[in-house]
PDB file of C-alpha atoms in Angstrom:
ATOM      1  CA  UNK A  26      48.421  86.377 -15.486  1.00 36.00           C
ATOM      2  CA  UNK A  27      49.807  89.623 -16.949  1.00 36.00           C
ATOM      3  CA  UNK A  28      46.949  91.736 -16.107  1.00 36.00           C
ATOM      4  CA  UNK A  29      46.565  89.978 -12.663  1.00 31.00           C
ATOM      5  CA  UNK A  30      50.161  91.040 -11.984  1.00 32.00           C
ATOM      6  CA  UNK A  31      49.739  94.796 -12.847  1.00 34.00           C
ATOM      7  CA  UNK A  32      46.678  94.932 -10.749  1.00 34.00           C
ATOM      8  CA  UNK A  33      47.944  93.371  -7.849  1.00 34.00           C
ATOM      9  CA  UNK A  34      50.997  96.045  -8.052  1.00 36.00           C
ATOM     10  CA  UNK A  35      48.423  99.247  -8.677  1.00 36.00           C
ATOM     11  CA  UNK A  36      46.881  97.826  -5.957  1.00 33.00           C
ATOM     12  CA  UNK A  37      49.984  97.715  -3.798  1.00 38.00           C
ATOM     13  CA  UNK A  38      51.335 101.030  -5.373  1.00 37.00           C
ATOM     14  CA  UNK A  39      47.775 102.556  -4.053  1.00 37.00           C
ATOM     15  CA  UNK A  40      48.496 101.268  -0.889  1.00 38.00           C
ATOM     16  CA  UNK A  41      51.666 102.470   0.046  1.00 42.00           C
ATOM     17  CA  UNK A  42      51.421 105.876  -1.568  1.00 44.00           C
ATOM     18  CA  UNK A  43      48.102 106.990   0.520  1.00 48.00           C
ATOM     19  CA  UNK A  44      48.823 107.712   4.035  1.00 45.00           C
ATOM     20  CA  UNK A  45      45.067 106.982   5.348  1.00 46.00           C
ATOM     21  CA  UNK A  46      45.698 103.519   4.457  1.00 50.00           C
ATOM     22  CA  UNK A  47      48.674 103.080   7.092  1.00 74.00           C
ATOM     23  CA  UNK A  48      49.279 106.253   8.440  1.00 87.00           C
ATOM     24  CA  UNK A  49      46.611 106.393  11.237  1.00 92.00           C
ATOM     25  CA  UNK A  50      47.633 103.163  12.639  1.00 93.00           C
ATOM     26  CA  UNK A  51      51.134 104.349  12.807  1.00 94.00           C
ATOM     27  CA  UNK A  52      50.108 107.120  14.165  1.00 96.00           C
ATOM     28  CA  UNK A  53      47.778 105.924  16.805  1.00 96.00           C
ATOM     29  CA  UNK A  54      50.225 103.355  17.783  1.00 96.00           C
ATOM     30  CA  UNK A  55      52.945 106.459  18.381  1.00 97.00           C
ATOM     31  CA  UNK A  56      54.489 106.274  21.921  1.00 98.00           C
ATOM     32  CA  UNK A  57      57.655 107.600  24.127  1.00 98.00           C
ATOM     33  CA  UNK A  58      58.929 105.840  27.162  1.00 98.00           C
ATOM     34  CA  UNK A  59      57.894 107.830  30.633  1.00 98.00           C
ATOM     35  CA  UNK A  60      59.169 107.513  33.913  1.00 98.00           C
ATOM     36  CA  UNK A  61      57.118 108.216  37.358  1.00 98.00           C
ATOM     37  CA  UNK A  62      59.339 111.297  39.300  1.00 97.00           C
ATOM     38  CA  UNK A  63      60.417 110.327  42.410  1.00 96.00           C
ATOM     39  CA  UNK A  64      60.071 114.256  44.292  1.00 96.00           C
ATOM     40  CA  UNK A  65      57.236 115.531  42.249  1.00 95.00           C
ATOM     41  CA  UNK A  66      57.760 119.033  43.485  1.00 94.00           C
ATOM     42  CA  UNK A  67      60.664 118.636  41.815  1.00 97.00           C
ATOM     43  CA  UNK A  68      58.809 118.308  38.650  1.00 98.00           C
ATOM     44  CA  UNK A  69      59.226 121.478  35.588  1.00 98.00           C
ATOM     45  CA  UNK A  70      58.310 121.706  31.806  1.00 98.00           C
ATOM     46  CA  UNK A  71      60.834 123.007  29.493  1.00 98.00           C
ATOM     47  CA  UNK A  72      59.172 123.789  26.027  1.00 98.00           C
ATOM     48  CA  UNK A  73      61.626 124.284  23.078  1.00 98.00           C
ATOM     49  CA  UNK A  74      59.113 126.207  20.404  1.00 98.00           C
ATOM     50  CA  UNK A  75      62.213 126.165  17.415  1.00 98.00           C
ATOM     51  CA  UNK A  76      62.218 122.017  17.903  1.00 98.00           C
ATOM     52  CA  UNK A  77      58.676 121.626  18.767  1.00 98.00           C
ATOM     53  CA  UNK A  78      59.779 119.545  21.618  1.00 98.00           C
ATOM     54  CA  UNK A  79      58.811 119.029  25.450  1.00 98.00           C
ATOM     55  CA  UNK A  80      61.249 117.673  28.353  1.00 98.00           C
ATOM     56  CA  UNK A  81      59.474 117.226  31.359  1.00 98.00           C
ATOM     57  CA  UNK A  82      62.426 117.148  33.986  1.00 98.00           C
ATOM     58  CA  UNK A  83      63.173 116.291  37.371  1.00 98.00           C
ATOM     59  CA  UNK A  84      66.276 117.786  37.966  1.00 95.00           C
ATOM     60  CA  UNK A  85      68.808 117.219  35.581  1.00 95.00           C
ATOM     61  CA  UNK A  86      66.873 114.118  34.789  1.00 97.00           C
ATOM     62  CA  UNK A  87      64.404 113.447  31.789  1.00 98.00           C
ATOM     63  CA  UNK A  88      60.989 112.260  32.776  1.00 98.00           C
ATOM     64  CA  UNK A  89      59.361 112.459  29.099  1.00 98.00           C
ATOM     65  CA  UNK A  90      60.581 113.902  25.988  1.00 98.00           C
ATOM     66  CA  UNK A  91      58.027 114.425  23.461  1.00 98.00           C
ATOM     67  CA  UNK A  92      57.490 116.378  20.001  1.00 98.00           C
ATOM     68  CA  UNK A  93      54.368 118.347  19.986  1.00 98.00           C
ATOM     69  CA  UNK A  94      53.025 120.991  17.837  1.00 98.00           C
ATOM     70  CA  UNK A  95      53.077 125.389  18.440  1.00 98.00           C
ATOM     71  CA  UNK A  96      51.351 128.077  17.430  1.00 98.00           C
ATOM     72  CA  UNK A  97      52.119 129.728  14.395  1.00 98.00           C
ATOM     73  CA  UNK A  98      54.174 132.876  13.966  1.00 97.00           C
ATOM     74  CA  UNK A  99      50.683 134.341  13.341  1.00 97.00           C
ATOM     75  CA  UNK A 100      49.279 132.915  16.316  1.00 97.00           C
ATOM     76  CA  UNK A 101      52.594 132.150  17.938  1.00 98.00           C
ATOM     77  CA  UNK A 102      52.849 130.278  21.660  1.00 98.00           C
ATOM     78  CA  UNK A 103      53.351 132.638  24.444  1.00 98.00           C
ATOM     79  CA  UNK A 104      57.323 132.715  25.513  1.00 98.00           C
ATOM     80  CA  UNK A 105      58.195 132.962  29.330  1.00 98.00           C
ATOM     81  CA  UNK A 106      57.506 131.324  32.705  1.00 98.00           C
ATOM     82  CA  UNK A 107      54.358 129.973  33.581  1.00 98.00           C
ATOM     83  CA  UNK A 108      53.111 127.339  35.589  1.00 98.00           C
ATOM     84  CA  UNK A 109      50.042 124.930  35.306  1.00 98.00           C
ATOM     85  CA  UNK A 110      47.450 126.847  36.331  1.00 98.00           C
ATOM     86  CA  UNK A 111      44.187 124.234  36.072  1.00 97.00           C
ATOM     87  CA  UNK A 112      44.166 120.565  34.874  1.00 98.00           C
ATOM     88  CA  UNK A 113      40.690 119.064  32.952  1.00 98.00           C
ATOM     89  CA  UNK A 114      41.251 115.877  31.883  1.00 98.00           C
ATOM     90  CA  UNK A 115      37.993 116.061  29.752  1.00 98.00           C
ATOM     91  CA  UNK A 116      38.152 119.619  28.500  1.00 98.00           C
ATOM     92  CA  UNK A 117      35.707 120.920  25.796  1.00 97.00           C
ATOM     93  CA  UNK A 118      36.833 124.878  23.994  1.00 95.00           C
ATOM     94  CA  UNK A 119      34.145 127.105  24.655  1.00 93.00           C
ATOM     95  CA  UNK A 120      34.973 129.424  21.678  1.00 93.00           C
ATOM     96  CA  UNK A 121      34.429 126.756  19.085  1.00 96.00           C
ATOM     97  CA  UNK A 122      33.272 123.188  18.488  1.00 96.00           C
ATOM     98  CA  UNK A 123      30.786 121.110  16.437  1.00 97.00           C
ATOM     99  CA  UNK A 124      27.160 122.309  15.953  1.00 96.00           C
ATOM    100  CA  UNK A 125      24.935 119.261  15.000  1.00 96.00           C
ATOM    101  CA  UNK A 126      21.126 118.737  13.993  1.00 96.00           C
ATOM    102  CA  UNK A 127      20.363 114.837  12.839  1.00 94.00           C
ATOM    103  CA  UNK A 128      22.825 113.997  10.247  1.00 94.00           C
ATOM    104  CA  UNK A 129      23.957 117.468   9.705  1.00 95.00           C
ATOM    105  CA  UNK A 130      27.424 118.502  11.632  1.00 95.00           C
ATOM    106  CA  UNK A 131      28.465 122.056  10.756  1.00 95.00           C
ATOM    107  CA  UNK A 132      32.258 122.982  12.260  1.00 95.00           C
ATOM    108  CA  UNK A 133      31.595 126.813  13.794  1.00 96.00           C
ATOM    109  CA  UNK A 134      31.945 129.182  16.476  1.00 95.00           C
ATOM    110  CA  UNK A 135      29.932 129.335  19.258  1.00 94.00           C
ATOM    111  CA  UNK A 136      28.637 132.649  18.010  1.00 94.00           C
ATOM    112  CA  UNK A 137      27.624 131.028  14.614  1.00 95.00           C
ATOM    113  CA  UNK A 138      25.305 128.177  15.948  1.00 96.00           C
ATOM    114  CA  UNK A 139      22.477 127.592  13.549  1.00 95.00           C
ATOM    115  CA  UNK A 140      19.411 128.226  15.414  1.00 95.00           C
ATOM    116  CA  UNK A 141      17.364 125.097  16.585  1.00 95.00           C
ATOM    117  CA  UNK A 142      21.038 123.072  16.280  1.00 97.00           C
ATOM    118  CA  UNK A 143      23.188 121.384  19.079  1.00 96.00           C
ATOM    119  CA  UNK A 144      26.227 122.286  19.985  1.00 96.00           C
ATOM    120  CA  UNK A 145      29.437 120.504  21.486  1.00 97.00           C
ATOM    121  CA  UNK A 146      32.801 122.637  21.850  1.00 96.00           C
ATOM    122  CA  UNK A 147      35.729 121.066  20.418  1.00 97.00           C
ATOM    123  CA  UNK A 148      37.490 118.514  22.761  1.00 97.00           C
ATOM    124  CA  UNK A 149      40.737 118.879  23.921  1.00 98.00           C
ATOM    125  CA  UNK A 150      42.003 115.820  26.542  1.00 98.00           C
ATOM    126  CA  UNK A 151      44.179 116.230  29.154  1.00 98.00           C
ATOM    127  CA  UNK A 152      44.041 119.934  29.848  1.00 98.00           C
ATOM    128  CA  UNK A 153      46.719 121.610  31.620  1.00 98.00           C
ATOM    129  CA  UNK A 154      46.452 125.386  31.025  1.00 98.00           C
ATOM    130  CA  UNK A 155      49.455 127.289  31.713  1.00 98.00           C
ATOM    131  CA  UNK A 156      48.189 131.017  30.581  1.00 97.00           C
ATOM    132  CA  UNK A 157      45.083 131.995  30.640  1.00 94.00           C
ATOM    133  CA  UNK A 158      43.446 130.540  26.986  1.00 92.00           C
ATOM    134  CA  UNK A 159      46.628 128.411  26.709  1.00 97.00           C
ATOM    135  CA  UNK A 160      47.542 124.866  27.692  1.00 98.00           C
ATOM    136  CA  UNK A 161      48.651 121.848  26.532  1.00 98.00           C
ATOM    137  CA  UNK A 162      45.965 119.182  25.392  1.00 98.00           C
ATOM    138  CA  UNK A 163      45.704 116.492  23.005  1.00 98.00           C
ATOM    139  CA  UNK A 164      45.779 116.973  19.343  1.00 97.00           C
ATOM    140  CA  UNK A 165      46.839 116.256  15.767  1.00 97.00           C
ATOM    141  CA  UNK A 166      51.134 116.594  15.899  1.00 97.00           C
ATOM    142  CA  UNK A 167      51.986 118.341  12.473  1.00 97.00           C
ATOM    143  CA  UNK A 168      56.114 118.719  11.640  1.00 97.00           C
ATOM    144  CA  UNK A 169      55.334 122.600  11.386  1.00 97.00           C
ATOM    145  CA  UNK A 170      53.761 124.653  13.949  1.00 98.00           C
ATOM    146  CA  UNK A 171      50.001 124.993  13.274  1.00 97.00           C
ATOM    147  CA  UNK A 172      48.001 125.642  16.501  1.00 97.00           C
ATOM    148  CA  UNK A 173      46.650 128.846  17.628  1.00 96.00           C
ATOM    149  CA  UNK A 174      49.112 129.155  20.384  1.00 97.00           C
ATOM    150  CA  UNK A 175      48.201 125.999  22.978  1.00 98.00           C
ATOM    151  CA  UNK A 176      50.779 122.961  22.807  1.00 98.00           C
ATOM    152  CA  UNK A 177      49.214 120.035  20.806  1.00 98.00           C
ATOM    153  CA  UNK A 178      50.296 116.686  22.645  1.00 98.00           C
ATOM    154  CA  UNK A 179      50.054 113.368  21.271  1.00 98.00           C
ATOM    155  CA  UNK A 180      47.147 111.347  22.209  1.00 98.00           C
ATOM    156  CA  UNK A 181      49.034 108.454  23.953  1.00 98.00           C
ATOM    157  CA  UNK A 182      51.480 110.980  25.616  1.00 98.00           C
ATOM    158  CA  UNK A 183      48.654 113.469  27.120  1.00 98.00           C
ATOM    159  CA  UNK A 184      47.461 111.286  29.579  1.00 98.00           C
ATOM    160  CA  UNK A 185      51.065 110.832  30.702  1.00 98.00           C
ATOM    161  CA  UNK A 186      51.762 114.133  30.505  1.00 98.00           C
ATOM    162  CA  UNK A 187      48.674 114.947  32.538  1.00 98.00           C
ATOM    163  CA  UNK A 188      50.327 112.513  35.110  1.00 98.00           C
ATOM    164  CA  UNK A 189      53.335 114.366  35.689  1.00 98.00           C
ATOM    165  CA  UNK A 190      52.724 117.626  36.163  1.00 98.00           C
ATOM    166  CA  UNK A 191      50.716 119.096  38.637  1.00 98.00           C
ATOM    167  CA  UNK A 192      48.864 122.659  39.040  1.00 98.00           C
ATOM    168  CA  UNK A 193      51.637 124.673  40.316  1.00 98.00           C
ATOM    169  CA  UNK A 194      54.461 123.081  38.323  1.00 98.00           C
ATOM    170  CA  UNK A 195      56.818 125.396  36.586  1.00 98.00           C
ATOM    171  CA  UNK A 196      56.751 125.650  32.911  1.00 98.00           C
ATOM    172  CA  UNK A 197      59.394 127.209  30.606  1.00 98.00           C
ATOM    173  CA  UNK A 198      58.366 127.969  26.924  1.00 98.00           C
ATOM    174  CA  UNK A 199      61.394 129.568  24.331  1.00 98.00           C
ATOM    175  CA  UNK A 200      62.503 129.124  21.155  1.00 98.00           C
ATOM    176  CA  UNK A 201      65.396 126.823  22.243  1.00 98.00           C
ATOM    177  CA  UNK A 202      66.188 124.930  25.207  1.00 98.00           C
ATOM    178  CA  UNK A 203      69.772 123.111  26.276  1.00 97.00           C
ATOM    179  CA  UNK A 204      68.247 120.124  25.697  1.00 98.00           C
ATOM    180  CA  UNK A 205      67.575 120.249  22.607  1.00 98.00           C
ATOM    181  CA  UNK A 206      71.286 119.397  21.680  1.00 97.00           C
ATOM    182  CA  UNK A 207      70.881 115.902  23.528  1.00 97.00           C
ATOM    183  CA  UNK A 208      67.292 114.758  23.336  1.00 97.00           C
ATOM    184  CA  UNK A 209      65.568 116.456  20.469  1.00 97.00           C
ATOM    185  CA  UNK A 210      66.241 113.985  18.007  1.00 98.00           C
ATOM    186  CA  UNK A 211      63.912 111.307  18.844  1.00 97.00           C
ATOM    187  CA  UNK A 212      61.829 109.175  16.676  1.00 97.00           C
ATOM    188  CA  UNK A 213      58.457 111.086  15.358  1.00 97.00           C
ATOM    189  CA  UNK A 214      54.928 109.935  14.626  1.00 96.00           C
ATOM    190  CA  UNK A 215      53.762 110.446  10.998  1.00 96.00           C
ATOM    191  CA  UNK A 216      53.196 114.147  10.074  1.00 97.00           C
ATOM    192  CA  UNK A 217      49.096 114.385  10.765  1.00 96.00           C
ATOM    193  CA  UNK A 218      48.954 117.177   8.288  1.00 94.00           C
ATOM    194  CA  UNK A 219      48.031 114.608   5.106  1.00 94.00           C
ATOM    195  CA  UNK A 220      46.009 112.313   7.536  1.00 94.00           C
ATOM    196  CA  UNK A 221      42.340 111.964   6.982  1.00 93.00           C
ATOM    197  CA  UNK A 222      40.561 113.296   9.725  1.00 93.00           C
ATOM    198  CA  UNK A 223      37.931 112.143  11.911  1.00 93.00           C
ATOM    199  CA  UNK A 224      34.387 111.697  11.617  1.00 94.00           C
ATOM    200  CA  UNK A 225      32.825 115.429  13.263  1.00 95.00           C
ATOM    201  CA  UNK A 226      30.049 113.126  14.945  1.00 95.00           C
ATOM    202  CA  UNK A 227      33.291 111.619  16.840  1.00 96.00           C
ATOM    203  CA  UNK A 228      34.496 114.869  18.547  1.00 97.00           C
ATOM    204  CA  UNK A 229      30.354 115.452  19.548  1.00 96.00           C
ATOM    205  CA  UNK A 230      30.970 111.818  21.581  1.00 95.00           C
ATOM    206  CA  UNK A 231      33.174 110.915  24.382  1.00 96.00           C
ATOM    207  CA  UNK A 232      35.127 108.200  22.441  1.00 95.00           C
ATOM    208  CA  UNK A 233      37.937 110.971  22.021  1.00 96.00           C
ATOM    209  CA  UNK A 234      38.990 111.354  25.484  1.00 97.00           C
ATOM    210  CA  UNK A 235      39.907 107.958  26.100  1.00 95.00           C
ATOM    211  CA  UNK A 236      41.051 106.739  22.776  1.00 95.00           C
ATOM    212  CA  UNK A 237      44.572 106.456  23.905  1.00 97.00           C
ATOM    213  CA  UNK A 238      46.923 103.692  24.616  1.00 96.00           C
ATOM    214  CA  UNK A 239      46.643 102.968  28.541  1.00 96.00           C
ATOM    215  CA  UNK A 240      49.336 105.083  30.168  1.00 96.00           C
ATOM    216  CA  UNK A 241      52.442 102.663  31.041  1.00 95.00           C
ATOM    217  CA  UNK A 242      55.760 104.111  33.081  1.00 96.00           C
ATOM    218  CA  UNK A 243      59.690 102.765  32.997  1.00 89.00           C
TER     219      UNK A 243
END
């Protein structure tokens, strides 16, 4: 009974301590409330790089507030006013991706394809680019900035995100924004950083533009 005991607990200790065991489906089940604008011209971005938080606003009013992940100071996001300039809600980079022959995956450049392999670029959802080589899109959310300057959105906010905004809607990226002092502290999904990632044969398939909760509005 002893030794049943201290297994079951390694067992449980095991469990708790490694985040691919829970985390994902935390993560995956990660969601903000929304609400549909009611002037959609009215519609603008505020981006708070310091916080790693978006408001979308109409007016004075919050529409979404949602924690996202920057670019690096290395790679930092561009600072200043934009707007949406093009919206792909099935967006694939054409500067890097997954080359693929049989079993074999290889992560690469376009420039470094293996000769005789495929080749799928990376896929990015719910593409709004703001600067040219820029947008927001779906992606792992780390606590730290980590992208190469583009906005990293959750993948159950994205498509609600994608919603709101239109091409022509004002966007204002800086390192702080007046909201952050009443609607940055909101709950957060699990840091993705220690997450297990997934399978390179699922980025070369479709499954990863629509693996999202189905979009639902206050």
């Amino acid at each position: 009974m002893k030794m049943l005991l201290l297994l079951a607990a390694a067992i449980c200790l095991a469990s708790c301590s490694d985040p691919s065991i829970s985390g994902v489906e935390v993560y995956k089940a990660y969601d903000r409330p929304t609400a549909l604008p009611k002037q959609p011209s009215q519609v603008r971005v505020k981006v708070s790089t310091a916080r790693q938080r978006v408001y979308v606003m109409e007016g004075s009013t919050p529409l979404l507030i949602m924690p996202v992940s920057v670019g690096t100071p290395a790679t930092p996001t561009p600072h200043g006013n934009f707007r949406i300039l093009r919206k792909v809600a099935r967006h694939r980079s054409d500067e890097h991706g997954y080359a693929y022959s049989g079993q074999k995956t290889d992560r690469c450049f376009t420039n470094e394809i293996p000769s005789g392999w495929s080749f799928k670029g990376t896929p990015m959802p719910y593409w709004c680019e703001f600067k040219s080589g820029h947008a927001f899109h779906t992606g792992w959310i780390k606590h730290t900035p980590c992208t190469n300057g583009s906005i990293r959105m959750h993948e159950n906010l994205a498509p609600k995100f994608f919603q709101l905004v239109k091409v022509g809607t004002p966007v204002e990226i800086a390192t702080t924004q007046p909201e952050d002092s009443e609607y940055a502290n909101i709950p957060l999904p699990p840091d993705a950083g220690p997450l297990p990632d997934y399978d390179p044969f699922y980025y070369i398939g479709d499954a990863y533009f629509t693996d999202h909760k189905s979009p639902s509005y206050d």
